[in-house]
């Protein structure tokens, strides 16, 4: 009998090289404390005892090496940032950033973001980042992209009215792909009014390590959407 809910598959390499000893130690000691609950949960409850509630809850889908997530968390200690990344070397790197900055407002899901998203309640997120995701540029691999109609629908469920979604890529086809799929949803409004709105990094953007490599086929494009 076919399983109606087969396990999610994270495409691509989950590990490329040996993890450095210090980071490997953090995978054992720090990661278990930062993992969100395995069942459905309210992210606003993930706070130290007696601490005030989080002002906002953000999600970064595919945080890469974690430098953007960690720096945003350092800027906004009143915001809880959930991060999801299946690539183990990236998780190890992120743990180092969290440890060095002594960040108390980061939680890490070391797996596919969609596994985490289904455990979150409706309208529980204030902001979502999808920054320079794997472009899967070959047409036969486009189905592996994280931006799909079902993902858009899930983001619409999770974001509060007025919540923000930022997508960035340096692959022109993926930018067009994303505009088409977000544009097909009545739940989202693209905020751009002029070309500079997508050509110029937003004022609160923090450059990622991948972005600096310029591996795509166009200059970085930044698409900001608002949940209607």
GROMACS .gro file of C-alpha atoms in nm:
model
  228
    1UNK     CA    1   0.000   0.000   0.000
    2UNK     CA    2   0.136   0.343  -0.095
    3UNK     CA    3   0.204   0.577   0.196
    4UNK     CA    4  -0.024   0.886   0.144
    5UNK     CA    5   0.230   1.096   0.335
    6UNK     CA    6   0.575   0.978   0.227
    7UNK     CA    7   0.873   1.125   0.411
    8UNK     CA    8   1.010   1.450   0.272
    9UNK     CA    9   1.323   1.428   0.066
   10UNK     CA   10   1.597   1.686   0.093
   11UNK     CA   11   1.780   1.693  -0.238
   12UNK     CA   12   2.150   1.755  -0.269
   13UNK     CA   13   2.448   1.664  -0.056
   14UNK     CA   14   2.384   1.663   0.320
   15UNK     CA   15   2.754   1.659   0.401
   16UNK     CA   16   3.055   1.743   0.184
   17UNK     CA   17   3.355   1.723   0.414
   18UNK     CA   18   3.456   1.626   0.763
   19UNK     CA   19   3.318   1.859   1.029
   20UNK     CA   20   3.585   2.032   1.234
   21UNK     CA   21   3.634   1.892   1.586
   22UNK     CA   22   3.503   2.200   1.766
   23UNK     CA   23   3.193   2.214   1.550
   24UNK     CA   24   3.142   1.839   1.583
   25UNK     CA   25   3.147   1.884   1.960
   26UNK     CA   26   2.879   2.154   1.931
   27UNK     CA   27   2.667   1.915   1.724
   28UNK     CA   28   2.670   1.686   2.027
   29UNK     CA   29   2.647   1.940   2.309
   30UNK     CA   30   2.462   2.248   2.178
   31UNK     CA   31   2.238   2.128   1.896
   32UNK     CA   32   2.011   1.910   2.114
   33UNK     CA   33   1.930   2.214   2.329
   34UNK     CA   34   1.846   2.425   2.024
   35UNK     CA   35   1.627   2.178   1.837
   36UNK     CA   36   1.256   2.273   1.836
   37UNK     CA   37   1.010   2.016   1.973
   38UNK     CA   38   0.951   1.714   1.753
   39UNK     CA   39   0.572   1.757   1.774
   40UNK     CA   40   0.344   2.055   1.712
   41UNK     CA   41   0.447   2.354   1.924
   42UNK     CA   42   0.398   2.726   1.977
   43UNK     CA   43   0.728   2.902   1.901
   44UNK     CA   44   0.648   3.184   2.144
   45UNK     CA   45   0.673   2.931   2.425
   46UNK     CA   46   1.039   2.865   2.340
   47UNK     CA   47   1.188   3.114   2.583
   48UNK     CA   48   1.399   3.097   2.899
   49UNK     CA   49   1.205   3.074   3.221
   50UNK     CA   50   1.085   3.410   3.355
   51UNK     CA   51   1.199   3.586   3.037
   52UNK     CA   52   0.953   3.818   2.858
   53UNK     CA   53   0.777   3.681   2.552
   54UNK     CA   54   0.928   3.721   2.208
   55UNK     CA   55   0.833   4.038   2.022
   56UNK     CA   56   0.829   3.845   1.694
   57UNK     CA   57   0.908   3.503   1.551
   58UNK     CA   58   1.108   3.470   1.228
   59UNK     CA   59   1.196   3.169   1.013
   60UNK     CA   60   1.497   3.132   0.786
   61UNK     CA   61   1.455   2.851   0.533
   62UNK     CA   62   1.793   2.709   0.431
   63UNK     CA   63   2.029   2.922   0.639
   64UNK     CA   64   2.345   2.790   0.471
   65UNK     CA   65   2.638   2.860   0.701
   66UNK     CA   66   2.417   3.048   0.947
   67UNK     CA   67   2.595   3.383   0.928
   68UNK     CA   68   2.280   3.576   0.824
   69UNK     CA   69   2.065   3.406   1.087
   70UNK     CA   70   2.318   3.467   1.364
   71UNK     CA   71   2.377   3.831   1.275
   72UNK     CA   72   2.004   3.902   1.255
   73UNK     CA   73   1.960   3.734   1.593
   74UNK     CA   74   2.236   3.952   1.735
   75UNK     CA   75   2.066   4.263   1.602
   76UNK     CA   76   1.727   4.163   1.744
   77UNK     CA   77   1.762   3.975   2.074
   78UNK     CA   78   1.389   4.029   2.131
   79UNK     CA   79   1.306   3.816   1.824
   80UNK     CA   80   1.309   3.436   1.817
   81UNK     CA   81   1.465   3.308   1.495
   82UNK     CA   82   1.390   2.954   1.382
   83UNK     CA   83   1.635   2.821   1.126
   84UNK     CA   84   1.612   2.510   0.910
   85UNK     CA   85   1.897   2.356   0.711
   86UNK     CA   86   1.950   1.992   0.605
   87UNK     CA   87   2.316   2.044   0.511
   88UNK     CA   88   2.514   1.921   0.812
   89UNK     CA   89   2.824   2.130   0.748
   90UNK     CA   90   2.602   2.439   0.744
   91UNK     CA   91   2.439   2.339   1.072
   92UNK     CA   92   2.781   2.292   1.229
   93UNK     CA   93   2.889   2.636   1.105
   94UNK     CA   94   2.571   2.795   1.240
   95UNK     CA   95   2.627   2.639   1.580
   96UNK     CA   96   2.970   2.799   1.594
   97UNK     CA   97   2.817   3.141   1.520
   98UNK     CA   98   2.550   3.089   1.786
   99UNK     CA   99   2.804   2.974   2.042
  100UNK     CA  100   3.054   3.254   1.977
  101UNK     CA  101   2.785   3.522   2.007
  102UNK     CA  102   2.612   3.350   2.302
  103UNK     CA  103   2.276   3.382   2.125
  104UNK     CA  104   1.973   3.278   2.327
  105UNK     CA  105   1.716   3.356   2.057
  106UNK     CA  106   1.799   3.096   1.789
  107UNK     CA  107   1.649   2.749   1.745
  108UNK     CA  108   1.779   2.512   1.477
  109UNK     CA  109   1.604   2.235   1.288
  110UNK     CA  110   1.873   2.026   1.121
  111UNK     CA  111   1.655   1.899   0.840
  112UNK     CA  112   1.410   2.001   0.570
  113UNK     CA  113   1.227   2.325   0.653
  114UNK     CA  114   0.895   2.171   0.552
  115UNK     CA  115   0.925   1.922   0.839
  116UNK     CA  116   0.943   2.216   1.077
  117UNK     CA  117   0.673   2.424   0.911
  118UNK     CA  118   0.402   2.160   0.949
  119UNK     CA  119   0.457   2.164   1.326
  120UNK     CA  120   0.392   2.538   1.360
  121UNK     CA  121   0.045   2.686   1.430
  122UNK     CA  122  -0.142   2.915   1.193
  123UNK     CA  123  -0.031   3.280   1.183
  124UNK     CA  124   0.266   3.209   1.409
  125UNK     CA  125   0.537   3.382   1.205
  126UNK     CA  126   0.610   3.750   1.156
  127UNK     CA  127   0.882   3.709   0.897
  128UNK     CA  128   1.035   3.448   0.664
  129UNK     CA  129   1.366   3.453   0.476
  130UNK     CA  130   1.451   3.236   0.176
  131UNK     CA  131   1.794   3.364   0.075
  132UNK     CA  132   1.983   3.221  -0.220
  133UNK     CA  133   1.829   2.874  -0.209
  134UNK     CA  134   1.963   2.594  -0.425
  135UNK     CA  135   1.853   2.703  -0.775
  136UNK     CA  136   1.828   2.358  -0.936
  137UNK     CA  137   1.874   2.532  -1.274
  138UNK     CA  138   1.817   2.233  -1.501
  139UNK     CA  139   1.453   2.217  -1.610
  140UNK     CA  140   1.418   1.853  -1.511
  141UNK     CA  141   1.525   1.947  -1.157
  142UNK     CA  142   1.299   2.252  -1.111
  143UNK     CA  143   1.056   2.037  -0.912
  144UNK     CA  144   1.322   2.019  -0.640
  145UNK     CA  145   1.312   2.393  -0.572
  146UNK     CA  146   1.182   2.495  -0.232
  147UNK     CA  147   0.944   2.750  -0.386
  148UNK     CA  148   0.648   2.541  -0.502
  149UNK     CA  149   0.272   2.607  -0.489
  150UNK     CA  150   0.236   2.389  -0.180
  151UNK     CA  151   0.518   2.574  -0.004
  152UNK     CA  152   0.358   2.908  -0.091
  153UNK     CA  153   0.030   2.784   0.057
  154UNK     CA  154   0.207   2.675   0.375
  155UNK     CA  155   0.382   3.012   0.406
  156UNK     CA  156   0.044   3.182   0.366
  157UNK     CA  157  -0.086   2.970   0.655
  158UNK     CA  158   0.206   3.048   0.881
  159UNK     CA  159   0.256   3.420   0.824
  160UNK     CA  160   0.042   3.668   1.010
  161UNK     CA  161  -0.147   3.931   0.810
  162UNK     CA  162   0.114   4.196   0.736
  163UNK     CA  163   0.396   3.944   0.784
  164UNK     CA  164   0.695   3.969   0.553
  165UNK     CA  165   0.855   3.720   0.317
  166UNK     CA  166   1.193   3.789   0.157
  167UNK     CA  167   1.328   3.582  -0.130
  168UNK     CA  168   1.670   3.646  -0.284
  169UNK     CA  169   1.850   3.476  -0.569
  170UNK     CA  170   2.118   3.538  -0.828
  171UNK     CA  171   1.957   3.304  -1.081
  172UNK     CA  172   1.725   3.492  -1.316
  173UNK     CA  173   1.505   3.191  -1.391
  174UNK     CA  174   1.448   3.125  -1.021
  175UNK     CA  175   1.349   3.489  -0.969
  176UNK     CA  176   1.092   3.461  -1.248
  177UNK     CA  177   0.978   3.124  -1.110
  178UNK     CA  178   0.922   3.273  -0.766
  179UNK     CA  179   0.740   3.581  -0.895
  180UNK     CA  180   0.508   3.355  -1.093
  181UNK     CA  181   0.423   3.133  -0.798
  182UNK     CA  182   0.390   3.408  -0.539
  183UNK     CA  183   0.200   3.620  -0.790
  184UNK     CA  184  -0.051   3.337  -0.836
  185UNK     CA  185  -0.136   3.350  -0.466
  186UNK     CA  186  -0.384   3.606  -0.341
  187UNK     CA  187  -0.221   3.576  -0.001
  188UNK     CA  188   0.089   3.773  -0.100
  189UNK     CA  189   0.159   4.121  -0.236
  190UNK     CA  190   0.493   4.210  -0.395
  191UNK     CA  191   0.604   4.541  -0.247
  192UNK     CA  192   0.832   4.664  -0.529
  193UNK     CA  193   0.739   4.993  -0.692
  194UNK     CA  194   1.055   5.060  -0.893
  195UNK     CA  195   1.353   4.861  -1.025
  196UNK     CA  196   1.582   4.966  -0.741
  197UNK     CA  197   1.345   4.793  -0.500
  198UNK     CA  198   1.464   4.456  -0.626
  199UNK     CA  199   1.809   4.547  -0.755
  200UNK     CA  200   1.935   4.711  -0.435
  201UNK     CA  201   1.980   4.507  -0.115
  202UNK     CA  202   1.719   4.610   0.144
  203UNK     CA  203   1.844   4.830   0.426
  204UNK     CA  204   1.823   4.546   0.680
  205UNK     CA  205   1.980   4.282   0.455
  206UNK     CA  206   2.300   4.114   0.573
  207UNK     CA  207   2.521   3.968   0.301
  208UNK     CA  208   2.552   3.591   0.304
  209UNK     CA  209   2.863   3.389   0.230
  210UNK     CA  210   2.695   3.230  -0.072
  211UNK     CA  211   2.589   3.570  -0.204
  212UNK     CA  212   2.950   3.687  -0.201
  213UNK     CA  213   3.054   3.397  -0.425
  214UNK     CA  214   2.840   3.526  -0.716
  215UNK     CA  215   2.777   3.180  -0.858
  216UNK     CA  216   2.453   3.268  -1.036
  217UNK     CA  217   2.382   3.410  -1.379
  218UNK     CA  218   2.265   3.756  -1.270
  219UNK     CA  219   2.320   4.018  -1.001
  220UNK     CA  220   2.140   3.938  -0.673
  221UNK     CA  221   1.768   4.012  -0.683
  222UNK     CA  222   1.567   4.077  -0.367
  223UNK     CA  223   1.192   4.017  -0.365
  224UNK     CA  224   0.995   4.137  -0.062
  225UNK     CA  225   0.634   4.025  -0.018
  226UNK     CA  226   0.370   4.107   0.243
  227UNK     CA  227   0.106   3.865   0.366
  228UNK     CA  228  -0.228   4.016   0.267
   0.00000   0.00000   0.00000
